[in-house]
Amino acid sequence: NTMSMLPPWMKWIAWGNPFYYLVNGIRHAMIGYTDGANLLPIGVAVTLGLMVVMGVTVWRLFSVGYGLRE
C-alpha cells in the first residue's frame, strides 16, 4: 500500500487528491490491483463531486459573461 509510506499529515492530502483515485482506477483496470479496499465508491463520489462543482462554476461564469468585452 503506497499510502502507508506517507507521513500521517500527508495521508489526508492524498485522500482528497482526485489524481490518486484516477491513477488507482487505471491501475485496477489494467492489472487488477487496487491500492486499498473499497476505493471505488470513494473515487466515484470524489469524481462526481468535482464534476458538479466544476460544472456549476462554468455555468455561473458563462451566465455572467465573465471575461467578455463589449
PDB file of N, CA, C and O in Angstrom:
ATOM      1  N   ASN A   1       0.842  -1.172   0.000  1.00  0.00           N
ATOM      2  CA  ASN A   1       0.000   0.000   0.000  1.00  0.00           C
ATOM      3  C   ASN A   1       0.888   1.237   0.000  1.00  0.00           C
ATOM      4  O   ASN A   1       1.678   1.455   0.904  1.00  0.00           O
ATOM      5  N   THR A   2       0.731   2.068  -1.015  1.00  0.00           N
ATOM      6  CA  THR A   2       1.567   3.260  -1.123  1.00  0.00           C
ATOM      7  C   THR A   2       1.211   4.317  -0.081  1.00  0.00           C
ATOM      8  O   THR A   2       2.047   5.138   0.266  1.00  0.00           O
ATOM      9  N   MET A   3      -0.025   4.305   0.416  1.00  0.00           N
ATOM     10  CA  MET A   3      -0.421   5.290   1.426  1.00  0.00           C
ATOM     11  C   MET A   3       0.291   5.052   2.754  1.00  0.00           C
ATOM     12  O   MET A   3       0.500   5.987   3.508  1.00  0.00           O
ATOM     13  N   SER A   4       0.677   3.829   3.036  1.00  0.00           N
ATOM     14  CA  SER A   4       1.341   3.540   4.306  1.00  0.00           C
ATOM     15  C   SER A   4       2.745   4.131   4.366  1.00  0.00           C
ATOM     16  O   SER A   4       3.304   4.269   5.444  1.00  0.00           O
ATOM     17  N   MET A   5       3.306   4.491   3.232  1.00  0.00           N
ATOM     18  CA  MET A   5       4.650   5.079   3.210  1.00  0.00           C
ATOM     19  C   MET A   5       4.636   6.580   3.479  1.00  0.00           C
ATOM     20  O   MET A   5       5.686   7.172   3.684  1.00  0.00           O
ATOM     21  N   LEU A   6       3.464   7.202   3.471  1.00  0.00           N
ATOM     22  CA  LEU A   6       3.366   8.649   3.676  1.00  0.00           C
ATOM     23  C   LEU A   6       3.312   8.986   5.156  1.00  0.00           C
ATOM     24  O   LEU A   6       2.822   8.204   5.961  1.00  0.00           O
ATOM     25  N   PRO A   7       3.791  10.186   5.522  1.00  0.00           N
ATOM     26  CA  PRO A   7       3.592  10.644   6.897  1.00  0.00           C
ATOM     27  C   PRO A   7       2.101  10.874   7.164  1.00  0.00           C
ATOM     28  O   PRO A   7       1.336  11.121   6.229  1.00  0.00           O
ATOM     29  N   PRO A   8       1.679  10.790   8.414  1.00  0.00           N
ATOM     30  CA  PRO A   8       0.240  10.894   8.723  1.00  0.00           C
ATOM     31  C   PRO A   8      -0.426  12.166   8.207  1.00  0.00           C
ATOM     32  O   PRO A   8      -1.547  12.124   7.722  1.00  0.00           O
ATOM     33  N   TRP A   9       0.250  13.311   8.293  1.00  0.00           N
ATOM     34  CA  TRP A   9      -0.374  14.553   7.847  1.00  0.00           C
ATOM     35  C   TRP A   9      -0.563  14.575   6.335  1.00  0.00           C
ATOM     36  O   TRP A   9      -1.453  15.237   5.825  1.00  0.00           O
ATOM     37  N   MET A  10       0.260  13.847   5.610  1.00  0.00           N
ATOM     38  CA  MET A  10       0.164  13.849   4.159  1.00  0.00           C
ATOM     39  C   MET A  10      -0.881  12.860   3.646  1.00  0.00           C
ATOM     40  O   MET A  10      -1.350  12.974   2.517  1.00  0.00           O
ATOM     41  N   LYS A  11      -1.273  11.898   4.477  1.00  0.00           N
ATOM     42  CA  LYS A  11      -2.307  10.945   4.070  1.00  0.00           C
ATOM     43  C   LYS A  11      -3.629  11.658   3.827  1.00  0.00           C
ATOM     44  O   LYS A  11      -4.360  11.319   2.896  1.00  0.00           O
ATOM     45  N   TRP A  12      -3.942  12.661   4.639  1.00  0.00           N
ATOM     46  CA  TRP A  12      -5.184  13.403   4.460  1.00  0.00           C
ATOM     47  C   TRP A  12      -5.184  14.156   3.141  1.00  0.00           C
ATOM     48  O   TRP A  12      -6.211  14.269   2.480  1.00  0.00           O
ATOM     49  N   ILE A  13      -4.042  14.685   2.760  1.00  0.00           N
ATOM     50  CA  ILE A  13      -3.934  15.379   1.474  1.00  0.00           C
ATOM     51  C   ILE A  13      -4.116  14.389   0.336  1.00  0.00           C
ATOM     52  O   ILE A  13      -4.809  14.662  -0.646  1.00  0.00           O
ATOM     53  N   ALA A  14      -3.492  13.223   0.455  1.00  0.00           N
ATOM     54  CA  ALA A  14      -3.587  12.215  -0.599  1.00  0.00           C
ATOM     55  C   ALA A  14      -5.019  11.689  -0.747  1.00  0.00           C
ATOM     56  O   ALA A  14      -5.473  11.428  -1.866  1.00  0.00           O
ATOM     57  N   TRP A  15      -5.749  11.530   0.347  1.00  0.00           N
ATOM     58  CA  TRP A  15      -7.128  11.047   0.261  1.00  0.00           C
ATOM     59  C   TRP A  15      -8.020  12.032  -0.480  1.00  0.00           C
ATOM     60  O   TRP A  15      -8.990  11.644  -1.113  1.00  0.00           O
ATOM     61  N   GLY A  16      -7.724  13.312  -0.415  1.00  0.00           N
ATOM     62  CA  GLY A  16      -8.520  14.323  -1.105  1.00  0.00           C
ATOM     63  C   GLY A  16      -8.055  14.635  -2.507  1.00  0.00           C
ATOM     64  O   GLY A  16      -8.686  15.419  -3.205  1.00  0.00           O
ATOM     65  N   ASN A  17      -6.970  14.008  -2.939  1.00  0.00           N
ATOM     66  CA  ASN A  17      -6.413  14.275  -4.265  1.00  0.00           C
ATOM     67  C   ASN A  17      -7.134  13.425  -5.309  1.00  0.00           C
ATOM     68  O   ASN A  17      -7.056  12.200  -5.280  1.00  0.00           O
ATOM     69  N   PRO A  18      -7.819  14.054  -6.272  1.00  0.00           N
ATOM     70  CA  PRO A  18      -8.545  13.261  -7.265  1.00  0.00           C
ATOM     71  C   PRO A  18      -7.624  12.457  -8.179  1.00  0.00           C
ATOM     72  O   PRO A  18      -8.019  11.428  -8.719  1.00  0.00           O
ATOM     73  N   PHE A  19      -6.381  12.883  -8.359  1.00  0.00           N
ATOM     74  CA  PHE A  19      -5.451  12.135  -9.202  1.00  0.00           C
ATOM     75  C   PHE A  19      -5.086  10.793  -8.576  1.00  0.00           C
ATOM     76  O   PHE A  19      -4.779   9.843  -9.282  1.00  0.00           O
ATOM     77  N   TYR A  20      -5.141  10.716  -7.266  1.00  0.00           N
ATOM     78  CA  TYR A  20      -4.901   9.444  -6.589  1.00  0.00           C
ATOM     79  C   TYR A  20      -5.931   8.412  -7.037  1.00  0.00           C
ATOM     80  O   TYR A  20      -5.597   7.268  -7.345  1.00  0.00           O
ATOM     81  N   TYR A  21      -7.189   8.822  -7.093  1.00  0.00           N
ATOM     82  CA  TYR A  21      -8.249   7.915  -7.498  1.00  0.00           C
ATOM     83  C   TYR A  21      -8.164   7.604  -8.992  1.00  0.00           C
ATOM     84  O   TYR A  21      -8.477   6.494  -9.413  1.00  0.00           O
ATOM     85  N   LEU A  22      -7.755   8.583  -9.790  1.00  0.00           N
ATOM     86  CA  LEU A  22      -7.581   8.358 -11.223  1.00  0.00           C
ATOM     87  C   LEU A  22      -6.510   7.305 -11.480  1.00  0.00           C
ATOM     88  O   LEU A  22      -6.734   6.335 -12.215  1.00  0.00           O
ATOM     89  N   VAL A  23      -5.356   7.466 -10.862  1.00  0.00           N
ATOM     90  CA  VAL A  23      -4.265   6.512 -11.036  1.00  0.00           C
ATOM     91  C   VAL A  23      -4.658   5.149 -10.483  1.00  0.00           C
ATOM     92  O   VAL A  23      -4.378   4.109 -11.098  1.00  0.00           O
ATOM     93  N   ASN A  24      -5.320   5.131  -9.351  1.00  0.00           N
ATOM     94  CA  ASN A  24      -5.748   3.871  -8.753  1.00  0.00           C
ATOM     95  C   ASN A  24      -6.772   3.162  -9.650  1.00  0.00           C
ATOM     96  O   ASN A  24      -6.735   1.936  -9.800  1.00  0.00           O
ATOM     97  N   GLY A  25      -7.676   3.912 -10.261  1.00  0.00           N
ATOM     98  CA  GLY A  25      -8.659   3.315 -11.160  1.00  0.00           C
ATOM     99  C   GLY A  25      -8.018   2.752 -12.418  1.00  0.00           C
ATOM    100  O   GLY A  25      -8.387   1.660 -12.881  1.00  0.00           O
ATOM    101  N   ILE A  26      -7.051   3.463 -12.971  1.00  0.00           N
ATOM    102  CA  ILE A  26      -6.342   2.961 -14.154  1.00  0.00           C
ATOM    103  C   ILE A  26      -5.540   1.719 -13.798  1.00  0.00           C
ATOM    104  O   ILE A  26      -5.529   0.741 -14.553  1.00  0.00           O
ATOM    105  N   ARG A  27      -4.884   1.737 -12.651  1.00  0.00           N
ATOM    106  CA  ARG A  27      -4.119   0.557 -12.202  1.00  0.00           C
ATOM    107  C   ARG A  27      -5.033  -0.652 -12.041  1.00  0.00           C
ATOM    108  O   ARG A  27      -4.715  -1.759 -12.465  1.00  0.00           O
ATOM    109  N   HIS A  28      -6.205  -0.419 -11.458  1.00  0.00           N
ATOM    110  CA  HIS A  28      -7.150  -1.515 -11.265  1.00  0.00           C
ATOM    111  C   HIS A  28      -7.666  -2.050 -12.609  1.00  0.00           C
ATOM    112  O   HIS A  28      -7.828  -3.251 -12.788  1.00  0.00           O
ATOM    113  N   ALA A  29      -7.909  -1.148 -13.556  1.00  0.00           N
ATOM    114  CA  ALA A  29      -8.403  -1.577 -14.867  1.00  0.00           C
ATOM    115  C   ALA A  29      -7.342  -2.336 -15.657  1.00  0.00           C
ATOM    116  O   ALA A  29      -7.663  -3.272 -16.389  1.00  0.00           O
ATOM    117  N   MET A  30      -6.075  -1.944 -15.496  1.00  0.00           N
ATOM    118  CA  MET A  30      -5.011  -2.557 -16.293  1.00  0.00           C
ATOM    119  C   MET A  30      -4.515  -3.877 -15.698  1.00  0.00           C
ATOM    120  O   MET A  30      -4.358  -4.845 -16.429  1.00  0.00           O
ATOM    121  N   ILE A  31      -4.253  -3.893 -14.408  1.00  0.00           N
ATOM    122  CA  ILE A  31      -3.625  -5.085 -13.823  1.00  0.00           C
ATOM    123  C   ILE A  31      -4.458  -5.734 -12.729  1.00  0.00           C
ATOM    124  O   ILE A  31      -4.068  -6.765 -12.193  1.00  0.00           O
ATOM    125  N   GLY A  32      -5.593  -5.138 -12.394  1.00  0.00           N
ATOM    126  CA  GLY A  32      -6.471  -5.741 -11.405  1.00  0.00           C
ATOM    127  C   GLY A  32      -6.044  -5.522  -9.962  1.00  0.00           C
ATOM    128  O   GLY A  32      -6.603  -6.127  -9.056  1.00  0.00           O
ATOM    129  N   TYR A  33      -5.061  -4.660  -9.709  1.00  0.00           N
ATOM    130  CA  TYR A  33      -4.598  -4.375  -8.353  1.00  0.00           C
ATOM    131  C   TYR A  33      -5.094  -3.000  -7.944  1.00  0.00           C
ATOM    132  O   TYR A  33      -4.973  -2.040  -8.690  1.00  0.00           O
ATOM    133  N   THR A  34      -5.654  -2.912  -6.754  1.00  0.00           N
ATOM    134  CA  THR A  34      -6.068  -1.622  -6.222  1.00  0.00           C
ATOM    135  C   THR A  34      -5.272  -1.327  -4.958  1.00  0.00           C
ATOM    136  O   THR A  34      -4.813  -2.238  -4.271  1.00  0.00           O
ATOM    137  N   ASP A  35      -5.110  -0.054  -4.660  1.00  0.00           N
ATOM    138  CA  ASP A  35      -4.264   0.363  -3.550  1.00  0.00           C
ATOM    139  C   ASP A  35      -4.927   0.202  -2.196  1.00  0.00           C
ATOM    140  O   ASP A  35      -4.273   0.216  -1.178  1.00  0.00           O
ATOM    141  N   GLY A  36      -6.221   0.084  -2.172  1.00  0.00           N
ATOM    142  CA  GLY A  36      -6.922  -0.061  -0.900  1.00  0.00           C
ATOM    143  C   GLY A  36      -8.282  -0.686  -1.108  1.00  0.00           C
ATOM    144  O   GLY A  36      -8.799  -0.739  -2.222  1.00  0.00           O
ATOM    145  N   ALA A  37      -8.864  -1.141  -0.037  1.00  0.00           N
ATOM    146  CA  ALA A  37     -10.181  -1.767  -0.122  1.00  0.00           C
ATOM    147  C   ALA A  37     -11.259  -0.697  -0.219  1.00  0.00           C
ATOM    148  O   ALA A  37     -11.179   0.357   0.403  1.00  0.00           O
ATOM    149  N   ASN A  38     -12.260  -0.962  -1.018  1.00  0.00           N
ATOM    150  CA  ASN A  38     -13.442  -0.105  -1.144  1.00  0.00           C
ATOM    151  C   ASN A  38     -13.128   1.314  -1.612  1.00  0.00           C
ATOM    152  O   ASN A  38     -13.764   2.267  -1.185  1.00  0.00           O
ATOM    153  N   LEU A  39     -12.139   1.472  -2.489  1.00  0.00           N
ATOM    154  CA  LEU A  39     -11.832   2.801  -3.001  1.00  0.00           C
ATOM    155  C   LEU A  39     -12.713   3.188  -4.176  1.00  0.00           C
ATOM    156  O   LEU A  39     -12.813   4.365  -4.496  1.00  0.00           O
ATOM    157  N   LEU A  40     -13.353   2.232  -4.811  1.00  0.00           N
ATOM    158  CA  LEU A  40     -14.198   2.548  -5.960  1.00  0.00           C
ATOM    159  C   LEU A  40     -15.339   3.498  -5.596  1.00  0.00           C
ATOM    160  O   LEU A  40     -15.514   4.517  -6.264  1.00  0.00           O
ATOM    161  N   PRO A  41     -16.118   3.241  -4.544  1.00  0.00           N
ATOM    162  CA  PRO A  41     -17.192   4.194  -4.215  1.00  0.00           C
ATOM    163  C   PRO A  41     -16.660   5.580  -3.838  1.00  0.00           C
ATOM    164  O   PRO A  41     -17.253   6.592  -4.201  1.00  0.00           O
ATOM    165  N   ILE A  42     -15.534   5.619  -3.144  1.00  0.00           N
ATOM    166  CA  ILE A  42     -14.954   6.914  -2.770  1.00  0.00           C
ATOM    167  C   ILE A  42     -14.477   7.647  -4.018  1.00  0.00           C
ATOM    168  O   ILE A  42     -14.707   8.849  -4.181  1.00  0.00           O
ATOM    169  N   GLY A  43     -13.815   6.934  -4.920  1.00  0.00           N
ATOM    170  CA  GLY A  43     -13.337   7.541  -6.161  1.00  0.00           C
ATOM    171  C   GLY A  43     -14.472   8.064  -7.021  1.00  0.00           C
ATOM    172  O   GLY A  43     -14.380   9.159  -7.580  1.00  0.00           O
ATOM    173  N   VAL A  44     -15.548   7.298  -7.114  1.00  0.00           N
ATOM    174  CA  VAL A  44     -16.711   7.745  -7.888  1.00  0.00           C
ATOM    175  C   VAL A  44     -17.328   8.978  -7.238  1.00  0.00           C
ATOM    176  O   VAL A  44     -17.689   9.937  -7.922  1.00  0.00           O
ATOM    177  N   ALA A  45     -17.433   8.985  -5.923  1.00  0.00           N
ATOM    178  CA  ALA A  45     -18.017  10.128  -5.210  1.00  0.00           C
ATOM    179  C   ALA A  45     -17.160  11.384  -5.390  1.00  0.00           C
ATOM    180  O   ALA A  45     -17.692  12.474  -5.644  1.00  0.00           O
ATOM    181  N   VAL A  46     -15.848  11.243  -5.274  1.00  0.00           N
ATOM    182  CA  VAL A  46     -14.949  12.396  -5.458  1.00  0.00           C
ATOM    183  C   VAL A  46     -15.048  12.916  -6.888  1.00  0.00           C
ATOM    184  O   VAL A  46     -15.146  14.124  -7.125  1.00  0.00           O
ATOM    185  N   THR A  47     -15.059  12.009  -7.860  1.00  0.00           N
ATOM    186  CA  THR A  47     -15.138  12.419  -9.261  1.00  0.00           C
ATOM    187  C   THR A  47     -16.461  13.111  -9.564  1.00  0.00           C
ATOM    188  O   THR A  47     -16.483  14.177 -10.194  1.00  0.00           O
ATOM    189  N   LEU A  48     -17.569  12.530  -9.107  1.00  0.00           N
ATOM    190  CA  LEU A  48     -18.870  13.162  -9.349  1.00  0.00           C
ATOM    191  C   LEU A  48     -18.985  14.507  -8.628  1.00  0.00           C
ATOM    192  O   LEU A  48     -19.542  15.463  -9.165  1.00  0.00           O
ATOM    193  N   GLY A  49     -18.449  14.584  -7.417  1.00  0.00           N
ATOM    194  CA  GLY A  49     -18.466  15.849  -6.683  1.00  0.00           C
ATOM    195  C   GLY A  49     -17.689  16.934  -7.406  1.00  0.00           C
ATOM    196  O   GLY A  49     -18.156  18.077  -7.520  1.00  0.00           O
ATOM    197  N   LEU A  50     -16.516  16.591  -7.924  1.00  0.00           N
ATOM    198  CA  LEU A  50     -15.731  17.574  -8.675  1.00  0.00           C
ATOM    199  C   LEU A  50     -16.421  17.971  -9.973  1.00  0.00           C
ATOM    200  O   LEU A  50     -16.363  19.130 -10.383  1.00  0.00           O
ATOM    201  N   MET A  51     -17.083  17.019 -10.624  1.00  0.00           N
ATOM    202  CA  MET A  51     -17.816  17.343 -11.847  1.00  0.00           C
ATOM    203  C   MET A  51     -18.937  18.335 -11.561  1.00  0.00           C
ATOM    204  O   MET A  51     -19.151  19.277 -12.328  1.00  0.00           O
ATOM    205  N   VAL A  52     -19.639  18.143 -10.457  1.00  0.00           N
ATOM    206  CA  VAL A  52     -20.727  19.057 -10.101  1.00  0.00           C
ATOM    207  C   VAL A  52     -20.174  20.442  -9.783  1.00  0.00           C
ATOM    208  O   VAL A  52     -20.676  21.454 -10.288  1.00  0.00           O
ATOM    209  N   VAL A  53     -19.127  20.503  -8.983  1.00  0.00           N
ATOM    210  CA  VAL A  53     -18.544  21.800  -8.611  1.00  0.00           C
ATOM    211  C   VAL A  53     -18.025  22.533  -9.846  1.00  0.00           C
ATOM    212  O   VAL A  53     -18.293  23.726 -10.043  1.00  0.00           O
ATOM    213  N   MET A  54     -17.295  21.827 -10.700  1.00  0.00           N
ATOM    214  CA  MET A  54     -16.756  22.472 -11.905  1.00  0.00           C
ATOM    215  C   MET A  54     -17.865  22.845 -12.886  1.00  0.00           C
ATOM    216  O   MET A  54     -17.799  23.893 -13.530  1.00  0.00           O
ATOM    217  N   GLY A  55     -18.886  21.998 -13.008  1.00  0.00           N
ATOM    218  CA  GLY A  55     -19.999  22.310 -13.897  1.00  0.00           C
ATOM    219  C   GLY A  55     -20.759  23.554 -13.453  1.00  0.00           C
ATOM    220  O   GLY A  55     -21.098  24.411 -14.270  1.00  0.00           O
ATOM    221  N   VAL A  56     -21.022  23.667 -12.158  1.00  0.00           N
ATOM    222  CA  VAL A  56     -21.714  24.849 -11.632  1.00  0.00           C
ATOM    223  C   VAL A  56     -20.845  26.090 -11.816  1.00  0.00           C
ATOM    224  O   VAL A  56     -21.350  27.166 -12.179  1.00  0.00           O
ATOM    225  N   THR A  57     -19.552  25.958 -11.605  1.00  0.00           N
ATOM    226  CA  THR A  57     -18.651  27.093 -11.786  1.00  0.00           C
ATOM    227  C   THR A  57     -18.642  27.571 -13.236  1.00  0.00           C
ATOM    228  O   THR A  57     -18.743  28.778 -13.508  1.00  0.00           O
ATOM    229  N   VAL A  58     -18.536  26.648 -14.171  1.00  0.00           N
ATOM    230  CA  VAL A  58     -18.536  27.016 -15.593  1.00  0.00           C
ATOM    231  C   VAL A  58     -19.875  27.623 -15.985  1.00  0.00           C
ATOM    232  O   VAL A  58     -19.930  28.637 -16.688  1.00  0.00           O
ATOM    233  N   TRP A  59     -20.975  27.014 -15.525  1.00  0.00           N
ATOM    234  CA  TRP A  59     -22.297  27.559 -15.830  1.00  0.00           C
ATOM    235  C   TRP A  59     -22.430  28.986 -15.308  1.00  0.00           C
ATOM    236  O   TRP A  59     -22.944  29.864 -16.000  1.00  0.00           O
ATOM    237  N   ARG A  60     -21.946  29.205 -14.094  1.00  0.00           N
ATOM    238  CA  ARG A  60     -22.036  30.549 -13.492  1.00  0.00           C
ATOM    239  C   ARG A  60     -21.194  31.557 -14.270  1.00  0.00           C
ATOM    240  O   ARG A  60     -21.634  32.682 -14.532  1.00  0.00           O
ATOM    241  N   LEU A  61     -19.985  31.167 -14.659  1.00  0.00           N
ATOM    242  CA  LEU A  61     -19.134  32.081 -15.417  1.00  0.00           C
ATOM    243  C   LEU A  61     -19.733  32.399 -16.785  1.00  0.00           C
ATOM    244  O   LEU A  61     -19.664  33.542 -17.252  1.00  0.00           O
ATOM    245  N   PHE A  62     -20.321  31.421 -17.437  1.00  0.00           N
ATOM    246  CA  PHE A  62     -20.976  31.685 -18.717  1.00  0.00           C
ATOM    247  C   PHE A  62     -22.207  32.554 -18.555  1.00  0.00           C
ATOM    248  O   PHE A  62     -22.506  33.394 -19.405  1.00  0.00           O
ATOM    249  N   SER A  63     -22.965  32.355 -17.482  1.00  0.00           N
ATOM    250  CA  SER A  63     -24.188  33.115 -17.298  1.00  0.00           C
ATOM    251  C   SER A  63     -23.920  34.594 -17.024  1.00  0.00           C
ATOM    252  O   SER A  63     -24.711  35.440 -17.403  1.00  0.00           O
ATOM    253  N   VAL A  64     -22.819  34.904 -16.351  1.00  0.00           N
ATOM    254  CA  VAL A  64     -22.495  36.307 -16.084  1.00  0.00           C
ATOM    255  C   VAL A  64     -21.619  36.899 -17.172  1.00  0.00           C
ATOM    256  O   VAL A  64     -21.355  38.094 -17.173  1.00  0.00           O
ATOM    257  N   GLY A  65     -21.158  36.087 -18.106  1.00  0.00           N
ATOM    258  CA  GLY A  65     -20.319  36.584 -19.187  1.00  0.00           C
ATOM    259  C   GLY A  65     -18.937  36.977 -18.726  1.00  0.00           C
ATOM    260  O   GLY A  65     -18.387  37.990 -19.147  1.00  0.00           O
ATOM    261  N   TYR A  66     -18.352  36.189 -17.872  1.00  0.00           N
ATOM    262  CA  TYR A  66     -17.040  36.502 -17.305  1.00  0.00           C
ATOM    263  C   TYR A  66     -15.998  36.646 -18.395  1.00  0.00           C
ATOM    264  O   TYR A  66     -15.842  35.778 -19.231  1.00  0.00           O
ATOM    265  N   GLY A  67     -15.302  37.771 -18.400  1.00  0.00           N
ATOM    266  CA  GLY A  67     -14.192  37.995 -19.321  1.00  0.00           C
ATOM    267  C   GLY A  67     -14.598  38.463 -20.708  1.00  0.00           C
ATOM    268  O   GLY A  67     -13.739  38.625 -21.569  1.00  0.00           O
ATOM    269  N   LEU A  68     -15.885  38.670 -20.947  1.00  0.00           N
ATOM    270  CA  LEU A  68     -16.310  39.129 -22.265  1.00  0.00           C
ATOM    271  C   LEU A  68     -16.209  40.644 -22.338  1.00  0.00           C
ATOM    272  O   LEU A  68     -16.529  41.361 -21.403  1.00  0.00           O
ATOM    273  N   ARG A  69     -15.799  41.095 -23.474  1.00  0.00           N
ATOM    274  CA  ARG A  69     -15.710  42.547 -23.683  1.00  0.00           C
ATOM    275  C   ARG A  69     -16.798  42.962 -24.668  1.00  0.00           C
ATOM    276  O   ARG A  69     -17.132  42.250 -25.585  1.00  0.00           O
ATOM    277  N   GLU A  70     -17.275  44.167 -24.466  1.00  0.00           N
ATOM    278  CA  GLU A  70     -18.356  44.650 -25.343  1.00  0.00           C
ATOM    279  C   GLU A  70     -17.812  45.509 -26.440  1.00  0.00           C
ATOM    280  O   GLU A  70     -16.859  46.168 -26.383  1.00  0.00           O
TER     281      GLU A  70
END
